[in-house]
C-alpha cells in the first residue's frame, strides 16, 4: 500500500484525492490544510485523518509520499517539511511564486534526493508523441501558445503577489509544454492589458473582491536557444474557458496541440487528427506513484524541471510588469 499525505484541501487536492483513491494499493493517509474544516471535509471523503498543521500530518502515522496542493504564495514551508523527512514529493503547478524561495527549495530537493513529481500533466498527453516524432526531423520554427479563459473564482488568484497572474497560473501548462518541445528560453518580452475595475462585468471577481492587479490579457514573445520563436496570448476576460493550446509551424507542417487532441497538417491531403487517449490528470498521478514505488526511474515532470518552467513564466510576468525584455533566471543563479 502506498500511503499519501495531501497538503492543501482545495479544488485540485480534491481531484488528486479522487484519482489516487481509485488507483490500486494507494490510500490517502492524512490531509492537512490551514483551514481544519477544509481538511476534515476532504479527509472524511477518503477515510483519512485531518490536520491544520503540516508537520503533525506527516508525523502522525506512516506516510510514503506527500502532495503539496497549495496556492502559489504558500509554497516553501510545506515542501521543506516533506523534504526534511526525505519523503517523495509531488507539487502542484506553479511550484512556487518568488524565485528566491524557488532557489532555496531547489537546493533542498537536490540534497534530499527523493522522487519528485509536479502537476504539469500536459506532459502526459499521449498525442504529444506525434509532435515529437515530427520535430525529430522537421525543426519547429514558430509557435503560438494561448490560454483564453475566465478568472477562477478564488480570492488569492486576483492578486499578483498571491497567484503571480494568469501567465504563471494558467498559461504555465503551455509554457511547460513549449519548454519540453523547444528547450530553454533565452529572452522574453511581454505586455499586459487590464480593464478598469469599474468596467469589468459584474460577477467576474469573487464575492467580496472589489479590485484586482492581475492583467486581463497578456501578449508576448519568447526566444528559445534552439532558435524557435514563440508568441503567447492569454486572457482571463471571458465568461468561460474558450481554449488553450500550442500551435507550431515546422518546415512543411502545421501542428495544433490541445488538451483533447492534435491536428497535424502537412499541406497534402487531409490533416491527420489524433484524439487524446488516457486522461492526463489520471496519468500524472499513476506516473508519480509508479516512480515512488521504484517501478520507473523518475516521474514525467520532476520538480527541478518544473522549476525551470516556472522561471520562464515569471520572466514573462516580470517583463509585462516592468515593460521591458527579461532574461529568464537560470537554475542555480540568483541574479
Ligand atoms: N494541474 C491542474 O490542472 C490544476 C488545477 C487546479 C489547480 N491547480 C493548482 O493548484 C494550486 C491550488 O489550487 P486550488 O484550486 O486547489 O486552490 P484552492 O484555493 O481551492 O485550495 C487551496 C487550499 O490550500 C490551503 N492552504 C493555503 N496555504 C496553505 C498552507 N500553507 N498549508 C496547507 N494548506 C494551505 C487553503 O486553505 C485551501 O484550502 C494552484 O497553484 C493551482 O494553479 C492545478
mmCIF file of C-alpha atoms and ligand atoms in Angstrom:
data_model
loop_
_atom_site.group_PDB
_atom_site.id
_atom_site.type_symbol
_atom_site.label_atom_id
_atom_site.label_comp_id
_atom_site.label_asym_id
_atom_site.label_seq_id
_atom_site.Cartn_x
_atom_site.Cartn_y
_atom_site.Cartn_z
ATOM 1 C CA UNK A 1 0.000 0.000 0.000
ATOM 2 C CA UNK A 2 1.322 3.498 -0.883
ATOM 3 C CA UNK A 3 0.142 5.974 1.764
ATOM 4 C CA UNK A 4 -0.191 9.606 0.683
ATOM 5 C CA UNK A 5 -0.489 12.821 2.695
ATOM 6 C CA UNK A 6 -2.265 15.713 0.990
ATOM 7 C CA UNK A 7 -1.214 19.248 1.975
ATOM 8 C CA UNK A 8 -3.918 21.707 0.914
ATOM 9 C CA UNK A 9 -7.513 20.517 0.632
ATOM 10 C CA UNK A 10 -8.911 22.831 -2.073
ATOM 11 C CA UNK A 11 -10.110 22.173 -5.609
ATOM 12 C CA UNK A 12 -7.049 20.444 -7.018
ATOM 13 C CA UNK A 13 -6.378 18.395 -3.864
ATOM 14 C CA UNK A 14 -9.942 17.067 -4.121
ATOM 15 C CA UNK A 15 -9.208 15.907 -7.660
ATOM 16 C CA UNK A 16 -5.960 14.176 -6.630
ATOM 17 C CA UNK A 17 -7.775 12.555 -3.698
ATOM 18 C CA UNK A 18 -10.376 11.080 -6.090
ATOM 19 C CA UNK A 19 -7.810 9.895 -8.634
ATOM 20 C CA UNK A 20 -5.376 8.478 -6.065
ATOM 21 C CA UNK A 21 -8.114 6.677 -4.125
ATOM 22 C CA UNK A 22 -9.120 4.893 -7.342
ATOM 23 C CA UNK A 23 -5.576 3.610 -8.001
ATOM 24 C CA UNK A 24 -4.806 0.074 -6.811
ATOM 25 C CA UNK A 25 -2.981 -0.142 -3.460
ATOM 26 C CA UNK A 26 -2.969 3.620 -2.838
ATOM 27 C CA UNK A 27 -4.587 5.274 0.170
ATOM 28 C CA UNK A 28 -4.845 8.841 1.456
ATOM 29 C CA UNK A 29 -3.470 8.672 4.998
ATOM 30 C CA UNK A 30 -3.713 12.316 6.053
ATOM 31 C CA UNK A 31 -4.991 15.685 4.840
ATOM 32 C CA UNK A 32 -3.556 18.976 6.143
ATOM 33 C CA UNK A 33 -4.926 22.451 5.470
ATOM 34 C CA UNK A 34 -4.592 25.770 7.321
ATOM 35 C CA UNK A 35 -8.375 25.515 7.451
ATOM 36 C CA UNK A 36 -9.237 22.490 9.610
ATOM 37 C CA UNK A 37 -12.841 22.391 8.304
ATOM 38 C CA UNK A 38 -11.470 22.151 4.735
ATOM 39 C CA UNK A 39 -9.038 19.382 5.756
ATOM 40 C CA UNK A 40 -11.796 17.496 7.590
ATOM 41 C CA UNK A 41 -14.288 17.787 4.719
ATOM 42 C CA UNK A 42 -11.802 16.215 2.299
ATOM 43 C CA UNK A 43 -10.355 13.691 4.766
ATOM 44 C CA UNK A 44 -13.855 12.384 5.517
ATOM 45 C CA UNK A 45 -14.462 11.546 1.846
ATOM 46 C CA UNK A 46 -11.418 9.244 1.721
ATOM 47 C CA UNK A 47 -11.257 7.933 5.290
ATOM 48 C CA UNK A 48 -8.106 9.913 6.168
ATOM 49 C CA UNK A 49 -7.044 11.836 9.291
ATOM 50 C CA UNK A 50 -7.375 15.659 9.167
ATOM 51 C CA UNK A 51 -4.890 18.244 10.484
ATOM 52 C CA UNK A 52 -4.401 22.006 10.479
ATOM 53 C CA UNK A 53 -0.659 21.509 10.800
ATOM 54 C CA UNK A 54 1.562 20.034 8.082
ATOM 55 C CA UNK A 55 4.228 18.581 10.411
ATOM 56 C CA UNK A 56 1.605 16.845 12.539
ATOM 57 C CA UNK A 57 0.028 15.346 9.408
ATOM 58 C CA UNK A 58 3.378 13.949 8.254
ATOM 59 C CA UNK A 59 4.333 12.587 11.709
ATOM 60 C CA UNK A 60 1.038 11.112 12.884
ATOM 61 C CA UNK A 61 1.429 7.775 11.117
ATOM 62 C CA UNK A 62 3.331 6.130 8.276
ATOM 63 C CA UNK A 63 3.328 8.179 5.055
ATOM 64 C CA UNK A 64 5.134 7.173 1.838
ATOM 65 C CA UNK A 65 4.750 10.404 -0.171
ATOM 66 C CA UNK A 66 3.175 13.859 0.070
ATOM 67 C CA UNK A 67 1.246 16.060 -2.359
ATOM 68 C CA UNK A 68 1.559 19.847 -1.921
ATOM 69 C CA UNK A 69 -1.601 21.436 -3.368
ATOM 70 C CA UNK A 70 -1.442 24.978 -2.005
ATOM 71 C CA UNK A 71 -1.803 28.313 -3.855
ATOM 72 C CA UNK A 72 1.387 29.793 -5.360
ATOM 73 C CA UNK A 73 2.134 32.187 -2.472
ATOM 74 C CA UNK A 74 2.042 29.352 0.115
ATOM 75 C CA UNK A 75 4.864 27.227 -1.316
ATOM 76 C CA UNK A 76 8.029 26.914 0.773
ATOM 77 C CA UNK A 77 7.257 25.664 4.278
ATOM 78 C CA UNK A 78 5.118 22.664 3.169
ATOM 79 C CA UNK A 79 7.844 21.392 0.808
ATOM 80 C CA UNK A 80 10.522 21.951 3.482
ATOM 81 C CA UNK A 81 8.557 19.803 5.938
ATOM 82 C CA UNK A 82 8.235 16.995 3.363
ATOM 83 C CA UNK A 83 11.877 17.128 2.241
ATOM 84 C CA UNK A 84 13.177 17.251 5.835
ATOM 85 C CA UNK A 85 11.534 13.812 6.239
ATOM 86 C CA UNK A 86 13.072 12.581 2.965
ATOM 87 C CA UNK A 87 9.631 11.780 1.574
ATOM 88 C CA UNK A 88 8.829 11.673 -2.160
ATOM 89 C CA UNK A 89 7.228 14.986 -3.098
ATOM 90 C CA UNK A 90 4.532 15.903 -5.631
ATOM 91 C CA UNK A 91 3.859 19.633 -6.036
ATOM 92 C CA UNK A 92 1.001 21.237 -7.960
ATOM 93 C CA UNK A 93 1.940 23.851 -10.537
ATOM 94 C CA UNK A 94 3.150 26.536 -10.337
ATOM 95 C CA UNK A 95 5.740 25.101 -7.950
ATOM 96 C CA UNK A 96 6.215 28.452 -6.218
ATOM 97 C CA UNK A 97 5.957 32.154 -6.693
ATOM 98 C CA UNK A 98 9.017 34.177 -5.647
ATOM 99 C CA UNK A 99 12.262 32.996 -7.201
ATOM 100 C CA UNK A 100 14.371 33.165 -4.025
ATOM 101 C CA UNK A 101 12.091 30.595 -2.356
ATOM 102 C CA UNK A 102 12.354 28.533 -5.532
ATOM 103 C CA UNK A 103 16.177 28.595 -5.378
ATOM 104 C CA UNK A 104 16.093 27.559 -1.706
ATOM 105 C CA UNK A 105 13.732 24.679 -2.474
ATOM 106 C CA UNK A 106 15.866 23.618 -5.418
ATOM 107 C CA UNK A 107 18.853 23.043 -3.093
ATOM 108 C CA UNK A 108 16.670 21.126 -0.640
ATOM 109 C CA UNK A 109 15.204 18.918 -3.415
ATOM 110 C CA UNK A 110 18.711 18.121 -4.629
ATOM 111 C CA UNK A 111 20.004 17.376 -1.113
ATOM 112 C CA UNK A 112 17.028 15.150 -0.267
ATOM 113 C CA UNK A 113 17.463 13.128 -3.474
ATOM 114 C CA UNK A 114 13.864 11.903 -3.296
ATOM 115 C CA UNK A 115 11.466 11.130 -6.155
ATOM 116 C CA UNK A 116 9.634 14.302 -7.193
ATOM 117 C CA UNK A 117 6.696 14.981 -9.484
ATOM 118 C CA UNK A 118 4.600 18.012 -10.385
ATOM 119 C CA UNK A 119 1.170 18.853 -11.743
ATOM 120 C CA UNK A 120 2.311 19.723 -15.266
ATOM 121 C CA UNK A 121 0.031 16.987 -16.569
ATOM 122 C CA UNK A 122 0.030 18.195 -20.192
ATOM 123 C CA UNK A 123 3.287 16.241 -20.461
ATOM 124 C CA UNK A 124 1.183 13.086 -20.090
ATOM 125 C CA UNK A 125 -0.872 13.799 -23.250
ATOM 126 C CA UNK A 126 -0.258 10.708 -25.349
ATOM 127 C CA UNK A 127 -0.753 12.585 -28.660
ATOM 128 C CA UNK A 128 2.461 14.540 -27.955
ATOM 129 C CA UNK A 129 4.330 11.546 -29.389
ATOM 130 C CA UNK A 130 3.129 12.615 -32.872
ATOM 131 C CA UNK A 131 4.596 16.125 -32.422
ATOM 132 C CA UNK A 132 7.870 14.798 -31.009
ATOM 133 C CA UNK A 133 8.278 12.431 -33.946
ATOM 134 C CA UNK A 134 7.675 15.280 -36.412
ATOM 135 C CA UNK A 135 10.105 17.655 -34.657
ATOM 136 C CA UNK A 136 12.831 14.971 -34.679
ATOM 137 C CA UNK A 137 13.162 15.513 -38.437
ATOM 138 C CA UNK A 138 11.468 18.889 -39.003
ATOM 139 C CA UNK A 139 12.679 21.705 -36.756
ATOM 140 C CA UNK A 140 9.972 23.768 -35.031
ATOM 141 C CA UNK A 141 10.428 27.382 -36.135
ATOM 142 C CA UNK A 142 7.422 29.343 -34.908
ATOM 143 C CA UNK A 143 4.802 28.616 -32.272
ATOM 144 C CA UNK A 144 1.853 30.307 -30.628
ATOM 145 C CA UNK A 145 0.817 29.322 -27.111
ATOM 146 C CA UNK A 146 -2.523 30.537 -25.775
ATOM 147 C CA UNK A 147 -4.888 30.278 -22.808
ATOM 148 C CA UNK A 148 -8.256 32.014 -23.172
ATOM 149 C CA UNK A 149 -10.397 31.615 -20.090
ATOM 150 C CA UNK A 150 -12.334 33.213 -17.254
ATOM 151 C CA UNK A 151 -10.934 34.232 -13.882
ATOM 152 C CA UNK A 152 -11.008 31.298 -11.448
ATOM 153 C CA UNK A 153 -13.402 32.162 -8.593
ATOM 154 C CA UNK A 154 -10.771 32.079 -5.829
ATOM 155 C CA UNK A 155 -9.745 35.212 -3.943
ATOM 156 C CA UNK A 156 -5.974 34.659 -3.991
ATOM 157 C CA UNK A 157 -5.963 34.429 -7.822
ATOM 158 C CA UNK A 158 -6.893 38.118 -8.189
ATOM 159 C CA UNK A 159 -3.663 39.392 -6.589
ATOM 160 C CA UNK A 160 -0.330 39.198 -8.364
ATOM 161 C CA UNK A 161 1.587 38.766 -5.117
ATOM 162 C CA UNK A 162 -0.601 35.724 -4.275
ATOM 163 C CA UNK A 163 -1.030 33.986 -7.663
ATOM 164 C CA UNK A 164 1.568 35.505 -9.994
ATOM 165 C CA UNK A 165 -1.198 36.281 -12.517
ATOM 166 C CA UNK A 166 -2.612 34.322 -15.441
ATOM 167 C CA UNK A 167 0.652 33.580 -17.245
ATOM 168 C CA UNK A 168 2.083 31.999 -14.081
ATOM 169 C CA UNK A 169 -1.146 30.255 -13.071
ATOM 170 C CA UNK A 170 -2.791 29.062 -16.303
ATOM 171 C CA UNK A 171 -0.560 29.592 -19.351
ATOM 172 C CA UNK A 172 2.033 27.759 -17.212
ATOM 173 C CA UNK A 173 0.917 24.389 -18.658
ATOM 174 C CA UNK A 174 1.512 25.613 -22.228
ATOM 175 C CA UNK A 175 4.864 27.187 -21.336
ATOM 176 C CA UNK A 176 5.959 23.919 -19.729
ATOM 177 C CA UNK A 177 4.917 22.058 -22.883
ATOM 178 C CA UNK A 178 6.830 24.567 -25.041
ATOM 179 C CA UNK A 179 9.972 24.042 -22.908
ATOM 180 C CA UNK A 180 9.607 20.285 -23.190
ATOM 181 C CA UNK A 181 9.467 20.575 -27.004
ATOM 182 C CA UNK A 182 11.814 23.509 -27.744
ATOM 183 C CA UNK A 183 14.320 23.547 -24.845
ATOM 184 C CA UNK A 184 15.333 26.544 -22.733
ATOM 185 C CA UNK A 185 14.228 30.133 -23.363
ATOM 186 C CA UNK A 186 16.862 32.851 -23.506
ATOM 187 C CA UNK A 187 14.779 36.054 -23.639
ATOM 188 C CA UNK A 188 11.155 37.133 -23.251
ATOM 189 C CA UNK A 189 9.164 40.313 -23.697
ATOM 190 C CA UNK A 190 5.517 40.602 -22.680
ATOM 191 C CA UNK A 191 2.836 43.276 -22.412
ATOM 192 C CA UNK A 192 -0.246 43.298 -20.223
ATOM 193 C CA UNK A 193 -3.673 44.869 -20.686
ATOM 194 C CA UNK A 194 -6.130 45.434 -17.858
ATOM 195 C CA UNK A 195 -9.734 46.577 -17.646
ATOM 196 C CA UNK A 196 -10.565 49.310 -15.165
ATOM 197 C CA UNK A 197 -12.250 47.612 -12.184
ATOM 198 C CA UNK A 198 -15.465 49.587 -12.842
ATOM 199 C CA UNK A 199 -15.578 48.332 -16.468
ATOM 200 C CA UNK A 200 -15.421 44.664 -15.507
ATOM 201 C CA UNK A 201 -18.657 42.670 -15.940
ATOM 202 C CA UNK A 202 -20.500 42.039 -12.647
ATOM 203 C CA UNK A 203 -19.659 38.617 -11.201
ATOM 204 C CA UNK A 204 -16.213 38.478 -12.802
ATOM 205 C CA UNK A 205 -14.460 38.762 -9.451
ATOM 206 C CA UNK A 206 -15.240 36.532 -6.443
ATOM 207 C CA UNK A 207 -17.720 37.911 -3.918
ATOM 208 C CA UNK A 208 -16.142 40.486 -1.605
ATOM 209 C CA UNK A 209 -13.245 41.218 -4.006
ATOM 210 C CA UNK A 210 -13.598 44.729 -5.421
ATOM 211 C CA UNK A 211 -10.399 45.088 -7.417
ATOM 212 C CA UNK A 212 -7.533 43.153 -8.963
ATOM 213 C CA UNK A 213 -3.998 43.855 -10.121
ATOM 214 C CA UNK A 214 -3.941 40.746 -12.360
ATOM 215 C CA UNK A 215 -3.944 41.684 -16.053
ATOM 216 C CA UNK A 216 -6.988 40.686 -18.121
ATOM 217 C CA UNK A 217 -4.773 39.931 -21.122
ATOM 218 C CA UNK A 218 -1.100 39.323 -21.841
ATOM 219 C CA UNK A 219 0.705 39.144 -25.178
ATOM 220 C CA UNK A 220 4.364 38.402 -25.594
ATOM 221 C CA UNK A 221 7.224 36.712 -27.338
ATOM 222 C CA UNK A 222 9.779 34.115 -26.199
ATOM 223 C CA UNK A 223 13.068 33.317 -27.927
ATOM 224 C CA UNK A 224 14.452 29.819 -27.339
ATOM 225 C CA UNK A 225 18.145 28.898 -27.500
ATOM 226 C CA UNK A 226 17.176 26.349 -30.193
ATOM 227 C CA UNK A 227 16.071 29.251 -32.434
ATOM 228 C CA UNK A 228 12.327 28.594 -32.087
ATOM 229 C CA UNK A 229 10.238 31.748 -31.620
ATOM 230 C CA UNK A 230 7.065 31.508 -29.509
ATOM 231 C CA UNK A 231 4.347 34.133 -29.253
ATOM 232 C CA UNK A 232 1.955 33.916 -26.334
ATOM 233 C CA UNK A 233 -1.596 35.159 -25.803
ATOM 234 C CA UNK A 234 -3.513 34.821 -22.553
ATOM 235 C CA UNK A 235 -6.755 36.367 -21.440
ATOM 236 C CA UNK A 236 -8.982 35.790 -18.423
ATOM 237 C CA UNK A 237 -11.627 38.301 -19.571
ATOM 238 C CA UNK A 238 -14.005 35.653 -20.974
ATOM 239 C CA UNK A 239 -17.013 34.138 -19.235
ATOM 240 C CA UNK A 240 -15.912 30.527 -19.800
ATOM 241 C CA UNK A 241 -12.831 28.666 -20.934
ATOM 242 C CA UNK A 242 -12.574 29.178 -24.687
ATOM 243 C CA UNK A 243 -9.452 27.123 -25.254
ATOM 244 C CA UNK A 244 -5.786 26.550 -24.593
ATOM 245 C CA UNK A 245 -3.082 25.090 -26.739
ATOM 246 C CA UNK A 246 0.124 25.325 -28.692
ATOM 247 C CA UNK A 247 0.200 25.767 -32.490
ATOM 248 C CA UNK A 248 3.542 25.042 -34.123
ATOM 249 C CA UNK A 249 4.956 25.662 -37.599
ATOM 250 C CA UNK A 250 7.778 23.371 -38.709
ATOM 251 C CA UNK A 251 9.144 23.132 -42.259
ATOM 252 C CA UNK A 252 6.195 21.985 -44.377
ATOM 253 C CA UNK A 253 3.879 21.212 -41.447
ATOM 254 C CA UNK A 254 1.496 22.865 -39.006
ATOM 255 C CA UNK A 255 0.599 21.155 -35.715
ATOM 256 C CA UNK A 256 -2.148 22.253 -33.323
ATOM 257 C CA UNK A 257 -1.719 20.677 -29.893
ATOM 258 C CA UNK A 258 -4.600 20.888 -27.447
ATOM 259 C CA UNK A 259 -5.756 19.132 -24.300
ATOM 260 C CA UNK A 260 -8.154 16.937 -26.267
ATOM 261 C CA UNK A 261 -6.019 16.047 -29.251
ATOM 262 C CA UNK A 262 -3.648 17.097 -32.012
ATOM 263 C CA UNK A 263 -4.108 18.041 -35.666
ATOM 264 C CA UNK A 264 -1.134 17.665 -37.999
ATOM 265 C CA UNK A 265 -1.450 19.299 -41.414
ATOM 266 C CA UNK A 266 1.340 18.584 -43.893
ATOM 267 C CA UNK A 267 -0.447 20.523 -46.628
ATOM 268 C CA UNK A 268 -1.026 17.388 -48.707
ATOM 269 C CA UNK A 269 -4.283 15.506 -48.327
ATOM 270 C CA UNK A 270 -6.484 15.582 -45.263
ATOM 271 C CA UNK A 271 -4.954 16.785 -41.969
ATOM 272 C CA UNK A 272 -4.189 13.937 -39.530
ATOM 273 C CA UNK A 273 -6.343 14.043 -36.392
ATOM 274 C CA UNK A 274 -5.153 12.311 -33.221
ATOM 275 C CA UNK A 275 -7.575 12.240 -30.310
ATOM 276 C CA UNK A 276 -6.401 12.178 -26.732
ATOM 277 C CA UNK A 277 -6.258 8.720 -25.182
ATOM 278 C CA UNK A 278 -5.709 8.404 -21.430
ATOM 279 C CA UNK A 279 -6.763 11.290 -19.165
ATOM 280 C CA UNK A 280 -3.513 13.144 -18.345
ATOM 281 C CA UNK A 281 -4.892 14.166 -14.923
ATOM 282 C CA UNK A 282 -5.064 10.471 -14.024
ATOM 283 C CA UNK A 283 -1.851 9.560 -15.844
ATOM 284 C CA UNK A 284 0.214 12.120 -13.904
ATOM 285 C CA UNK A 285 -0.763 10.524 -10.569
ATOM 286 C CA UNK A 286 -0.261 6.961 -11.872
ATOM 287 C CA UNK A 287 3.151 8.028 -13.148
ATOM 288 C CA UNK A 288 4.204 9.595 -9.812
ATOM 289 C CA UNK A 289 3.042 6.593 -7.776
ATOM 290 C CA UNK A 290 4.953 4.264 -10.131
ATOM 291 C CA UNK A 291 8.110 6.356 -9.563
ATOM 292 C CA UNK A 292 7.587 6.308 -5.767
ATOM 293 C CA UNK A 293 7.333 2.500 -5.918
ATOM 294 C CA UNK A 294 10.505 2.265 -7.999
ATOM 295 C CA UNK A 295 8.635 0.807 -10.996
ATOM 296 C CA UNK A 296 10.025 3.586 -13.253
ATOM 297 C CA UNK A 297 13.259 5.569 -12.719
ATOM 298 C CA UNK A 298 11.665 9.039 -12.446
ATOM 299 C CA UNK A 299 8.346 10.848 -12.729
ATOM 300 C CA UNK A 300 7.476 12.583 -16.003
ATOM 301 C CA UNK A 301 7.639 16.154 -14.631
ATOM 302 C CA UNK A 302 10.242 16.224 -11.839
ATOM 303 C CA UNK A 303 10.356 19.259 -9.535
ATOM 304 C CA UNK A 304 13.655 20.714 -10.850
ATOM 305 C CA UNK A 305 12.384 20.685 -14.434
ATOM 306 C CA UNK A 306 9.079 22.247 -13.364
ATOM 307 C CA UNK A 307 11.044 24.973 -11.556
ATOM 308 C CA UNK A 308 12.601 25.972 -14.889
ATOM 309 C CA UNK A 309 9.127 26.257 -16.418
ATOM 310 C CA UNK A 310 8.111 28.473 -13.511
ATOM 311 C CA UNK A 311 11.170 30.692 -14.049
ATOM 312 C CA UNK A 312 10.080 31.149 -17.674
ATOM 313 C CA UNK A 313 6.526 32.073 -16.637
ATOM 314 C CA UNK A 314 7.860 34.514 -14.029
ATOM 315 C CA UNK A 315 10.126 36.124 -16.628
ATOM 316 C CA UNK A 316 7.054 36.824 -18.796
ATOM 317 C CA UNK A 317 5.087 38.153 -15.818
ATOM 318 C CA UNK A 318 8.008 40.339 -14.710
ATOM 319 C CA UNK A 319 8.506 41.602 -18.257
ATOM 320 C CA UNK A 320 4.846 42.630 -18.550
ATOM 321 C CA UNK A 321 5.001 44.349 -15.147
ATOM 322 C CA UNK A 322 8.242 46.208 -15.895
ATOM 323 C CA UNK A 323 7.538 46.773 -19.609
ATOM 324 C CA UNK A 324 10.995 45.595 -20.680
ATOM 325 C CA UNK A 325 12.636 42.418 -22.028
ATOM 326 C CA UNK A 326 13.739 39.897 -19.397
ATOM 327 C CA UNK A 327 16.238 37.023 -19.458
ATOM 328 C CA UNK A 328 14.695 34.104 -17.504
ATOM 329 C CA UNK A 329 16.636 33.290 -14.342
ATOM 330 C CA UNK A 330 18.518 30.037 -14.694
ATOM 331 C CA UNK A 331 18.658 27.183 -12.209
ATOM 332 C CA UNK A 332 21.342 27.774 -9.570
ATOM 333 C CA UNK A 333 21.697 31.517 -10.245
ATOM 334 C CA UNK A 334 20.145 34.257 -8.170
ATOM 335 C CA UNK A 335 20.707 37.246 -10.423
HETATM 336 N N1 LIG B 1 -2.773 20.941 -12.619
HETATM 337 C C1 LIG B 1 -4.009 21.382 -12.665
HETATM 338 O O1 LIG B 1 -4.788 21.058 -13.550
HETATM 339 C C2 LIG B 1 -4.521 22.300 -11.591
HETATM 340 C C3 LIG B 1 -5.906 22.502 -11.471
HETATM 341 C C4 LIG B 1 -6.349 23.359 -10.464
HETATM 342 C C5 LIG B 1 -5.434 23.990 -9.642
HETATM 343 N N2 LIG B 1 -4.103 23.777 -9.806
HETATM 344 C C6 LIG B 1 -3.134 24.473 -8.957
HETATM 345 O O2 LIG B 1 -3.220 24.009 -7.628
HETATM 346 C C7 LIG B 1 -2.982 25.084 -6.727
HETATM 347 C C8 LIG B 1 -4.135 25.162 -5.742
HETATM 348 O O3 LIG B 1 -5.311 25.447 -6.458
HETATM 349 P P1 LIG B 1 -6.758 25.136 -5.859
HETATM 350 O O4 LIG B 1 -7.710 25.372 -6.960
HETATM 351 O O5 LIG B 1 -6.762 23.832 -5.171
HETATM 352 O O6 LIG B 1 -6.884 26.317 -4.777
HETATM 353 P P2 LIG B 1 -7.923 26.416 -3.570
HETATM 354 O O7 LIG B 1 -7.938 27.829 -3.145
HETATM 355 O O8 LIG B 1 -9.205 25.737 -3.961
HETATM 356 O O9 LIG B 1 -7.270 25.496 -2.445
HETATM 357 C C9 LIG B 1 -6.043 25.799 -1.830
HETATM 358 C C10 LIG B 1 -6.090 25.226 -0.416
HETATM 359 O O10 LIG B 1 -4.782 25.371 0.158
HETATM 360 C C11 LIG B 1 -4.963 25.745 1.522
HETATM 361 N N3 LIG B 1 -3.709 26.327 2.015
HETATM 362 C C12 LIG B 1 -3.203 27.575 1.790
HETATM 363 N N4 LIG B 1 -1.999 27.695 2.390
HETATM 364 C C13 LIG B 1 -1.720 26.501 2.977
HETATM 365 C C14 LIG B 1 -0.624 26.010 3.735
HETATM 366 N N5 LIG B 1 0.448 26.758 3.985
HETATM 367 N N6 LIG B 1 -0.690 24.742 4.217
HETATM 368 C C15 LIG B 1 -1.769 23.964 3.980
HETATM 369 N N7 LIG B 1 -2.847 24.385 3.256
HETATM 370 C C16 LIG B 1 -2.812 25.635 2.751
HETATM 371 C C17 LIG B 1 -6.151 26.682 1.509
HETATM 372 O O11 LIG B 1 -6.734 26.821 2.788
HETATM 373 C C18 LIG B 1 -7.070 25.984 0.505
HETATM 374 O O12 LIG B 1 -7.939 25.045 1.124
HETATM 375 C C19 LIG B 1 -2.824 26.346 -7.579
HETATM 376 O O13 LIG B 1 -1.475 26.675 -7.726
HETATM 377 C C20 LIG B 1 -3.419 25.953 -8.915
HETATM 378 O O14 LIG B 1 -2.795 26.557 -10.030
HETATM 379 C C21 LIG B 1 -3.646 22.939 -10.743
#
